[in-house]
Coordinates of N, CA, C and O in Angstrom, one line a residue:
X21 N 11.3 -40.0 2.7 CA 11.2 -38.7 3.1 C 10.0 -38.0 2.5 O 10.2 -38.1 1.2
X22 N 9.0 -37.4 2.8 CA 8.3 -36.4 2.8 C 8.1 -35.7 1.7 O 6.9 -35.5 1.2
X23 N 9.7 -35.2 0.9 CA 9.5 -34.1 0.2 C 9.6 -34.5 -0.8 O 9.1 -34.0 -1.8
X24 N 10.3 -35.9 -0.9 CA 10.5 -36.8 -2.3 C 9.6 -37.5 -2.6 O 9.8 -38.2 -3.6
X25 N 8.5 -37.6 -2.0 CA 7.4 -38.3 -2.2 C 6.3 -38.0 -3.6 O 5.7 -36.9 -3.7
X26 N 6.2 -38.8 -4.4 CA 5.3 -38.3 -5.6 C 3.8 -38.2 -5.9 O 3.2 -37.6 -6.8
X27 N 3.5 -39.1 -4.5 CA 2.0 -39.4 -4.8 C 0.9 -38.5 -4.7 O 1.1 -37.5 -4.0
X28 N -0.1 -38.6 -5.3 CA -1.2 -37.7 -5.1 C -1.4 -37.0 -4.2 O -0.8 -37.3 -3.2
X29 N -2.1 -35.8 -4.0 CA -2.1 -35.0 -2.8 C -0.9 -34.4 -2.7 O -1.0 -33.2 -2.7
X30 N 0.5 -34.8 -2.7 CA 1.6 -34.2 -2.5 C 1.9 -32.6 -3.0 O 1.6 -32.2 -4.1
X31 N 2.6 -31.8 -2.2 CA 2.6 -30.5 -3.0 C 4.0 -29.8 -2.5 O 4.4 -30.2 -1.5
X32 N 4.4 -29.1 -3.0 CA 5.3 -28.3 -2.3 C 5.3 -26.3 -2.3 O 5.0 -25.6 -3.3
X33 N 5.4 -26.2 -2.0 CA 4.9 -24.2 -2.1 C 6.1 -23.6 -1.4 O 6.6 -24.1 -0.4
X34 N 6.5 -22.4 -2.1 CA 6.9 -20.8 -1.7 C 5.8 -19.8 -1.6 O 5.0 -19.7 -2.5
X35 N 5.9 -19.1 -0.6 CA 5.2 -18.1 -0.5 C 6.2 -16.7 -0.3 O 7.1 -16.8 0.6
X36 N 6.0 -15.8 -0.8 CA 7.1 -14.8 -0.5 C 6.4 -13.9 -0.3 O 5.4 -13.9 -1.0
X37 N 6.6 -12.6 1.0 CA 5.8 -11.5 1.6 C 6.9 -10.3 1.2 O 8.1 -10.5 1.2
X38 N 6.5 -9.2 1.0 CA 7.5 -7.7 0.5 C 7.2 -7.3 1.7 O 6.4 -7.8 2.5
X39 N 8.2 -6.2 1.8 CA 7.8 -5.2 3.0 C 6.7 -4.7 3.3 O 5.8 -4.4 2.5
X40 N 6.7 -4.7 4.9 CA 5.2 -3.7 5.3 C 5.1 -2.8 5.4 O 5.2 -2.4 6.5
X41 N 4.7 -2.1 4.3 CA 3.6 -0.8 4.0 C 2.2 -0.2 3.9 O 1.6 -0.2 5.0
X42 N 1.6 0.2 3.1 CA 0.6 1.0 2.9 C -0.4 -0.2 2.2 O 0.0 -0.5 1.1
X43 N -1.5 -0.8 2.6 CA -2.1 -2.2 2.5 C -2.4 -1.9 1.1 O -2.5 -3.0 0.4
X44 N -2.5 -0.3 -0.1 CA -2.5 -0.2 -1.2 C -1.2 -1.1 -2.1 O -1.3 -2.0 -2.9
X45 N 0.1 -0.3 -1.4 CA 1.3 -0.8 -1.8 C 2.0 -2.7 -1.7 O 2.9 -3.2 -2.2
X46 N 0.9 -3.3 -0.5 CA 1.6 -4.3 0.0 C 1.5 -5.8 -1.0 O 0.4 -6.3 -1.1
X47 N 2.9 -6.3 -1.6 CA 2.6 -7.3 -2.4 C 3.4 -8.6 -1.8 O 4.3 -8.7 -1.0
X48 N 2.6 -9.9 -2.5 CA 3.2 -11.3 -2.2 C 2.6 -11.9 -3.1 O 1.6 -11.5 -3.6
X49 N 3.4 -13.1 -3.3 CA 3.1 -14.3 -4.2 C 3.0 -15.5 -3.9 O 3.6 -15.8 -2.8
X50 N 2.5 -16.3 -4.4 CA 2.9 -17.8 -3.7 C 3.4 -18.4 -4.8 O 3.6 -17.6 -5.8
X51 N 3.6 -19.9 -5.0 CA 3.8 -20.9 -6.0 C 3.6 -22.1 -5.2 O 3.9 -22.3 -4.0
X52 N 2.9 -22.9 -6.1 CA 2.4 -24.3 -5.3 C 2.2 -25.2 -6.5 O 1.2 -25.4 -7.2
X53 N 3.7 -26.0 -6.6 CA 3.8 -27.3 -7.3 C 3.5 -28.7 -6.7 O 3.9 -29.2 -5.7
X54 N 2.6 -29.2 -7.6 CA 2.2 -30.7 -7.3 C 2.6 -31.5 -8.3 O 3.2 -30.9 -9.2
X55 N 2.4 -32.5 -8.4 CA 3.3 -33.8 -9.4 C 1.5 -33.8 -10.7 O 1.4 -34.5 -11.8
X56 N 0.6 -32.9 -10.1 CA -0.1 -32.3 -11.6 C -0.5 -31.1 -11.8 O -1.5 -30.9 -12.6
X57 N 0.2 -30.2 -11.1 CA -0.3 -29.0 -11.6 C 0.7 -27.7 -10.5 O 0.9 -27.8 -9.3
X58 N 1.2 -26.5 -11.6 CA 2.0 -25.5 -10.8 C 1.3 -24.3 -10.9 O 1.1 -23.8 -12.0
X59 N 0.9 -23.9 -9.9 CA 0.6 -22.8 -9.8 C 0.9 -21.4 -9.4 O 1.2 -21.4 -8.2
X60 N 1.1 -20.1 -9.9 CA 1.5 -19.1 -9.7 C 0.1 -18.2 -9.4 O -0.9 -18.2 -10.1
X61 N 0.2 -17.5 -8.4 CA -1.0 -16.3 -7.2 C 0.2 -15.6 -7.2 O 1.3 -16.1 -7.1
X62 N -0.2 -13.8 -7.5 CA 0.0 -12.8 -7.0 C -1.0 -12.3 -6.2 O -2.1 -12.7 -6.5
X63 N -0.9 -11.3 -5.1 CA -1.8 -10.7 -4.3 C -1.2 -9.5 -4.2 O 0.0 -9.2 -4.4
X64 N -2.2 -8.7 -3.9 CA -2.4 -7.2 -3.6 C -2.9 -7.0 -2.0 O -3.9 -7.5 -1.6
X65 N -2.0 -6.2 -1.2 CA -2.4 -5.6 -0.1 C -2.7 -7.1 1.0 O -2.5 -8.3 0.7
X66 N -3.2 -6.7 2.1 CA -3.3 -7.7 3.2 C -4.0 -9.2 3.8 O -3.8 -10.0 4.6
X67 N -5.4 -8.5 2.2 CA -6.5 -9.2 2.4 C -6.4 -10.4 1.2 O -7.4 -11.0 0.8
X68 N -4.9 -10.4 0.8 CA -4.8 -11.2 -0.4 C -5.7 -11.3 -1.5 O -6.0 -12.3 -2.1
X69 N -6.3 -9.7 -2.0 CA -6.7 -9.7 -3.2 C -5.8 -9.9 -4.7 O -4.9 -9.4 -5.3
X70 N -6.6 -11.0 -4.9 CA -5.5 -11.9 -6.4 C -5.7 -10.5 -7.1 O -6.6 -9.6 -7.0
X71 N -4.2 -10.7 -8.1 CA -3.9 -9.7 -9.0 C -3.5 -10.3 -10.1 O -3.6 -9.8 -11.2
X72 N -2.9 -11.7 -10.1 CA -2.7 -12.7 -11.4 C -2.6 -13.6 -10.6 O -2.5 -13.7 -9.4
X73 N -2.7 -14.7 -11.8 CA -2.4 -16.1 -11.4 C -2.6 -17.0 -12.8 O -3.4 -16.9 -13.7
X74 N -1.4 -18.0 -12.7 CA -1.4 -18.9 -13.6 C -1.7 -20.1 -12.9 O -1.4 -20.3 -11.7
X75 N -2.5 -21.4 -14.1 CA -2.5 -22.5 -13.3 C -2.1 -23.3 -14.3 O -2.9 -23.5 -15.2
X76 N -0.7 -24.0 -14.5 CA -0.1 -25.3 -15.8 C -0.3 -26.4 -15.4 O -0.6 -26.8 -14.3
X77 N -0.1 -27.0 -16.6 CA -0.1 -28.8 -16.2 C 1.4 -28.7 -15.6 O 2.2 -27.8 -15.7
X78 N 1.5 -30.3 -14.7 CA 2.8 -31.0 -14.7 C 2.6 -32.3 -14.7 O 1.4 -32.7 -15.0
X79 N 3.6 -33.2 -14.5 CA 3.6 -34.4 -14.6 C 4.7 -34.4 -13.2 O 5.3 -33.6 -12.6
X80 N 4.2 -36.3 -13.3 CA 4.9 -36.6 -12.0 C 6.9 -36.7 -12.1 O 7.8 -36.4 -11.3
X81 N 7.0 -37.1 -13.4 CA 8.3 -37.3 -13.7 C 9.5 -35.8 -13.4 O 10.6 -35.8 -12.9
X82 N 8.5 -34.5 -14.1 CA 8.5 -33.5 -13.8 C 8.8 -33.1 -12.3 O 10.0 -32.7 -12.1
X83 N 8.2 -33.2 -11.4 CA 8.1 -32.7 -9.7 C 9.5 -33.8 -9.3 O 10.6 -33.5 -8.8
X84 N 9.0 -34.8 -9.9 CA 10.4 -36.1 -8.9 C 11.7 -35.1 -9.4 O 12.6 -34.9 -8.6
X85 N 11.7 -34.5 -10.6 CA 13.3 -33.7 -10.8 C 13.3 -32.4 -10.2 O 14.3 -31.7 -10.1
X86 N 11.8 -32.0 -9.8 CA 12.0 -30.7 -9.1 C 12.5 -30.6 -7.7 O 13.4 -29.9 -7.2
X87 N 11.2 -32.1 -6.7 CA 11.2 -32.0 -5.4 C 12.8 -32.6 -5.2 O 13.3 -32.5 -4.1
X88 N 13.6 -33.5 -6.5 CA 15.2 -33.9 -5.9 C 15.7 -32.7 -5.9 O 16.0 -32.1 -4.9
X89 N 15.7 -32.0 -7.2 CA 16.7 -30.9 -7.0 C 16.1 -30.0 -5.4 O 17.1 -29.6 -4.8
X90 N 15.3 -29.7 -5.0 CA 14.9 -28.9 -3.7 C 15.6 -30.0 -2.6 O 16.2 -29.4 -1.6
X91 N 15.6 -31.3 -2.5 CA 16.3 -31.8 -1.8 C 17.6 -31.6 -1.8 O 18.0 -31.6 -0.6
X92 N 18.7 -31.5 -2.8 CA 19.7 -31.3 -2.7 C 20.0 -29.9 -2.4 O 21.0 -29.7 -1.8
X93 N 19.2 -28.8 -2.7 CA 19.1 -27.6 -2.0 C 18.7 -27.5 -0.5 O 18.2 -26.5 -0.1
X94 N 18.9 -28.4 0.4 CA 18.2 -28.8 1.4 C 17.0 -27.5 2.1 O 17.1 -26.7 3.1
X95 N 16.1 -27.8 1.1 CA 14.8 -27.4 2.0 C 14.2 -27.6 2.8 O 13.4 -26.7 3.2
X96 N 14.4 -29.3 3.3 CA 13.9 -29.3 4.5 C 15.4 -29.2 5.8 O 15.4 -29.9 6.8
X97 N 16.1 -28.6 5.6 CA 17.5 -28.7 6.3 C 16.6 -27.3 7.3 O 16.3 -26.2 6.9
X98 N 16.4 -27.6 8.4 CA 16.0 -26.9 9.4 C 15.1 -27.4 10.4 O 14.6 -28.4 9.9
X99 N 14.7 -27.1 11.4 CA 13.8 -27.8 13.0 C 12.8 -26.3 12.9 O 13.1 -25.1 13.2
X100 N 11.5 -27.0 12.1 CA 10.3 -26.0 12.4 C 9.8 -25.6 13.8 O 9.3 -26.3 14.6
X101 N 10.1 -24.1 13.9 CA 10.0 -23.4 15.1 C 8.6 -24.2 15.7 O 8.3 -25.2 15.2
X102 N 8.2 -23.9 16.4 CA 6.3 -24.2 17.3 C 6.4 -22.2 18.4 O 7.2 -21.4 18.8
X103 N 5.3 -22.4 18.3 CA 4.6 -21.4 19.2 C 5.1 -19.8 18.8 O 5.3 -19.8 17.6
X104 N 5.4 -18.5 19.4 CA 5.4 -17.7 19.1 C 6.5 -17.1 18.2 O 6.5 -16.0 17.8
X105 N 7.7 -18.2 17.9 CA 8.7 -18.4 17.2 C 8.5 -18.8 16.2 O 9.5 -18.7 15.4
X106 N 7.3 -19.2 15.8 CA 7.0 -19.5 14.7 C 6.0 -18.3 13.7 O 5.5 -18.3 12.6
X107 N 6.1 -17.7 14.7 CA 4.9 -16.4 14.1 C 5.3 -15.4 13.1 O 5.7 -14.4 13.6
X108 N 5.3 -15.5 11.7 CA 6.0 -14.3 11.1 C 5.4 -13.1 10.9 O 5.7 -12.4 9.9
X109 N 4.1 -12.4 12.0 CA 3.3 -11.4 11.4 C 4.4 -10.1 12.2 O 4.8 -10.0 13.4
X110 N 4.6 -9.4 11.1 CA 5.4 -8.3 11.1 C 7.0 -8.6 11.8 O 7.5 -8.0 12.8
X111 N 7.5 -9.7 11.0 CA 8.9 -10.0 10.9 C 9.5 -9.3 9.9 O 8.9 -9.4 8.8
X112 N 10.6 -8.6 10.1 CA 11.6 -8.2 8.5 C 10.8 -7.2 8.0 O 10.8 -7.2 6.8
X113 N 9.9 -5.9 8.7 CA 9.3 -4.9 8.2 C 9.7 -4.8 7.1 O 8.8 -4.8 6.2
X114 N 11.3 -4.6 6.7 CA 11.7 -3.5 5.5 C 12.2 -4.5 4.2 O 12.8 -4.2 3.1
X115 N 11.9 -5.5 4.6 CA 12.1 -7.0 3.4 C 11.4 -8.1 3.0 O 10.2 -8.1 2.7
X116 N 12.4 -9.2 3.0 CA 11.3 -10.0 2.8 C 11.3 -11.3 3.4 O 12.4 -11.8 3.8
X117 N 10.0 -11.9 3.5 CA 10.2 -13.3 4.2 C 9.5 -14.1 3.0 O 8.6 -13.8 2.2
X118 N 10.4 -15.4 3.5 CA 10.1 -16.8 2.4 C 9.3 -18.1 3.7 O 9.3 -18.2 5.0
X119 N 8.7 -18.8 2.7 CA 7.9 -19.8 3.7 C 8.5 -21.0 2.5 O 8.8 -20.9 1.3
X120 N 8.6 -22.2 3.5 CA 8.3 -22.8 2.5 C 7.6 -24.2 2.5 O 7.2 -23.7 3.6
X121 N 7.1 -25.1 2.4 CA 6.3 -26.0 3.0 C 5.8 -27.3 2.1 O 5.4 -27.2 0.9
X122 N 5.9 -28.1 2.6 CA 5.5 -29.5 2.0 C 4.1 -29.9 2.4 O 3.7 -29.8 3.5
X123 N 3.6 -30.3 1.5 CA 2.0 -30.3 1.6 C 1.5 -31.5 1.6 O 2.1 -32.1 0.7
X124 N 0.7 -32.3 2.2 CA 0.2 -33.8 1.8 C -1.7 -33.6 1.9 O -2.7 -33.5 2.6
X125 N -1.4 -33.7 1.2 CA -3.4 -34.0 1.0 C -4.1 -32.5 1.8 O -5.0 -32.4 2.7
X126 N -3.1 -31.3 1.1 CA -4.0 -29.9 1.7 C -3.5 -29.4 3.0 O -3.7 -28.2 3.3
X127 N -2.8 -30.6 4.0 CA -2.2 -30.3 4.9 C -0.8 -29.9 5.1 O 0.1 -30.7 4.8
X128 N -0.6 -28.7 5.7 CA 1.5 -28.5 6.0 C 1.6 -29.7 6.5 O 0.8 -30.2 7.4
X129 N 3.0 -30.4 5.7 CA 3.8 -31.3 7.1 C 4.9 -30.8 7.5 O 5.6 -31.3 8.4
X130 N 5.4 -29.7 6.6 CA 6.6 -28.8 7.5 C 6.2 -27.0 6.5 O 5.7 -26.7 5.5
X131 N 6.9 -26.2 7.8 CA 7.1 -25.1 7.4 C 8.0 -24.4 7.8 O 8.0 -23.9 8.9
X132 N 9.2 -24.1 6.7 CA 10.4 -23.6 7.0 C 9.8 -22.0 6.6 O 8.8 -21.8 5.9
X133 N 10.8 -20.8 7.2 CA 10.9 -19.4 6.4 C 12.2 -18.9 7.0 O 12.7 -19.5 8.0
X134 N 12.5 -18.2 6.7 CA 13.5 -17.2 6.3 C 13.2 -15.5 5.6 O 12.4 -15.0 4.9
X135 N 14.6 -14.8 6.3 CA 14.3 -13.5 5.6 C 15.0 -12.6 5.2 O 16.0 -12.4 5.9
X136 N 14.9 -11.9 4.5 CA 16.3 -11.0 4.2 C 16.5 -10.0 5.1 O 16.9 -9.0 4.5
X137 N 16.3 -10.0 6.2 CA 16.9 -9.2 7.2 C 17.7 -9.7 8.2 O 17.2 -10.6 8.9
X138 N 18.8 -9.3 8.4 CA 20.0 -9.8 9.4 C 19.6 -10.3 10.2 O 18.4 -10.2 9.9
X139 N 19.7 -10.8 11.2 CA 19.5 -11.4 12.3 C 17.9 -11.8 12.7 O 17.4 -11.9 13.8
X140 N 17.2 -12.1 11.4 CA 15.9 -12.9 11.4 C 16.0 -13.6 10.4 O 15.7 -13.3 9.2
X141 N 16.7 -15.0 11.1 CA 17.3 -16.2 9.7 C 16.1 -17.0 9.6 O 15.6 -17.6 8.6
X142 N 15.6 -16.9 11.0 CA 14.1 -17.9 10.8 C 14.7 -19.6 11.0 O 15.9 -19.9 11.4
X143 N 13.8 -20.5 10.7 CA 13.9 -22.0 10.9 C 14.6 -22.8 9.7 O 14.8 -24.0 9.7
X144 N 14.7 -22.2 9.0 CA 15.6 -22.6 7.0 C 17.0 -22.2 7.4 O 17.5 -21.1 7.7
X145 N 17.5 -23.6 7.2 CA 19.0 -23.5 7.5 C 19.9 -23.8 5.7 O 21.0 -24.2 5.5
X146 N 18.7 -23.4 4.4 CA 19.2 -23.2 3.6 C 19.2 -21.7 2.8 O 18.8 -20.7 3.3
X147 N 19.5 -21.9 1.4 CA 20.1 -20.4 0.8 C 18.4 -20.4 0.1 O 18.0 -21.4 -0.5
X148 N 17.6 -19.3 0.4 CA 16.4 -18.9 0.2 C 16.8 -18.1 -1.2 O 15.9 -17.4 -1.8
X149 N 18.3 -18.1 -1.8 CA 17.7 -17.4 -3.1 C 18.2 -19.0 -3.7 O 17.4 -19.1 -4.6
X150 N 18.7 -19.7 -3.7 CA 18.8 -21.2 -4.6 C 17.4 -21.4 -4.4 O 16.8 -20.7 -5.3
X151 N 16.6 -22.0 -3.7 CA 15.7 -22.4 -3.4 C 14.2 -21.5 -4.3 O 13.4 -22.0 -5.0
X152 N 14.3 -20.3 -3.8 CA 13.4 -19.6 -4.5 C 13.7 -19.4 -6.0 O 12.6 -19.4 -6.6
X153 N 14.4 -19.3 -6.5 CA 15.1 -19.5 -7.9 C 14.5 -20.8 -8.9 O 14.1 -20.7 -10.0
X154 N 14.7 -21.9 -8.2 CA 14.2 -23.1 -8.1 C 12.5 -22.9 -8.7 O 12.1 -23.1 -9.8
X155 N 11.7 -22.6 -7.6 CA 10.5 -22.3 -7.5 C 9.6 -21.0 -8.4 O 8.4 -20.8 -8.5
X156 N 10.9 -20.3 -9.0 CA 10.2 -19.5 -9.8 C 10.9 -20.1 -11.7 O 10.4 -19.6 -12.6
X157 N 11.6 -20.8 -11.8 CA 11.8 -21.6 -12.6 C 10.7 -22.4 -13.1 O 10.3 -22.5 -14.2
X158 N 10.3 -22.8 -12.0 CA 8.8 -23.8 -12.8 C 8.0 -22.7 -13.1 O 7.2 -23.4 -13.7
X159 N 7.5 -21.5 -13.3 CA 6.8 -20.6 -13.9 C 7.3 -19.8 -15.3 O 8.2 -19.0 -15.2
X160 N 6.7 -20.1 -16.2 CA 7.4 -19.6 -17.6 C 7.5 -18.0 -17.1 O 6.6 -17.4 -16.6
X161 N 8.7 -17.4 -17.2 CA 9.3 -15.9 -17.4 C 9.2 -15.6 -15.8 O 9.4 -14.4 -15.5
X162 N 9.0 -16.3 -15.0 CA 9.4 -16.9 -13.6 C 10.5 -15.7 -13.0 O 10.1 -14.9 -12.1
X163 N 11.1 -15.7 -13.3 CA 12.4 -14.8 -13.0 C 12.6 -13.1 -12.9 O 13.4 -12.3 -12.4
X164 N 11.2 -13.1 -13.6 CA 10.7 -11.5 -13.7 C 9.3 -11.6 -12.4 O 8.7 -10.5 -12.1
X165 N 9.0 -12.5 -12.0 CA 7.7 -11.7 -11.2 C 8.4 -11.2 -10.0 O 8.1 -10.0 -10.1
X166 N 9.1 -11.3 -9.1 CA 9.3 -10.3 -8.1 C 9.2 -8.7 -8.6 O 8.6 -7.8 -8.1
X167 N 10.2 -8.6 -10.2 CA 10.6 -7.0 -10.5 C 8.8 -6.9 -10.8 O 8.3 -5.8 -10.4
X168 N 8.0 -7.8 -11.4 CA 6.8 -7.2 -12.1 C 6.3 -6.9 -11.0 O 5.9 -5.7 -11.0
X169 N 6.3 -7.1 -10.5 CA 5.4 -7.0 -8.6 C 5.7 -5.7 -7.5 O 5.0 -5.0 -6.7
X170 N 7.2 -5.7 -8.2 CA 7.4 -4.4 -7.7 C 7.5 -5.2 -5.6 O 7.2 -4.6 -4.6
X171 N 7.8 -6.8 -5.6 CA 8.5 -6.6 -4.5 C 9.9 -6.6 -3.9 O 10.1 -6.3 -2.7

């Protein structure tokens, strides 16, 4: 499978979008673990001007206990939309949406999202706060960037 895969190139990413507002007020983050390196981006407003960012080592032994545990969280447990169903620009105005995606050599090979607004579950047929929990874990004090972000 895909997501259990350790080799080089391999990556896996969250990206999370706040509500849409005022392009001063508008925030998102990503995170993008590879089996050598995790990364944390904050952005400011629409045009994704960075506002922090960390970049750590990892190890491959490291990601194999990350990308199992995201397996047993089933992240890839969903059928990626295609075509206009797949479009999240101005989904969930007043919340938030999650992406989440398996990477091989720079390229998506899947992309699930989800969102905190009722009846826009999106293509993730799992729980987007285990999952994101997970993903902000690999970031030291991880747990505090949504409140620091203010999304």
């Amino acid at each position: 499978q895909g997501l259990l895969n350790t080799n080089d190139g391999r990556a896996v990413s969250m990206r999370v979008r706040g509500p849409i507002v005022a392009d001063e007020d508008f925030r998102s983050y990503q995170i993008i673990i590879s089996p050598t390196e995790r990364k944390f981006t904050a952005y400011r407003g629409y045009l994704d001007v960075i506002t922090d960012q960390q970049v750590l080592p990892n190890n491959t032994a490291a990601y194999d206990q990350f990308v199992h545990a995201l397996n047993k969280a089933n992240m890839v447990a969903g059928t990626p939309f295609t075509g206009d169903k797949n479009d999240i620009l101005g989904v969930c105005p007043m919340g938030k949406v999650y992406e989440y995606r398996t990477i091989d050599g720079g390229d998506d090979q899947t992309m699930l999202w989800t969102s905190t607004c009722s009846g826009l579950l999106g293509s993730l047929k799992a729980s987007s706060t285990q999952l994101s929990q997970l993903f902000l874990n690999q970031i030291p004090d991880g747990s505090n960037i949504e409140a620091n972000l203010k999304i």
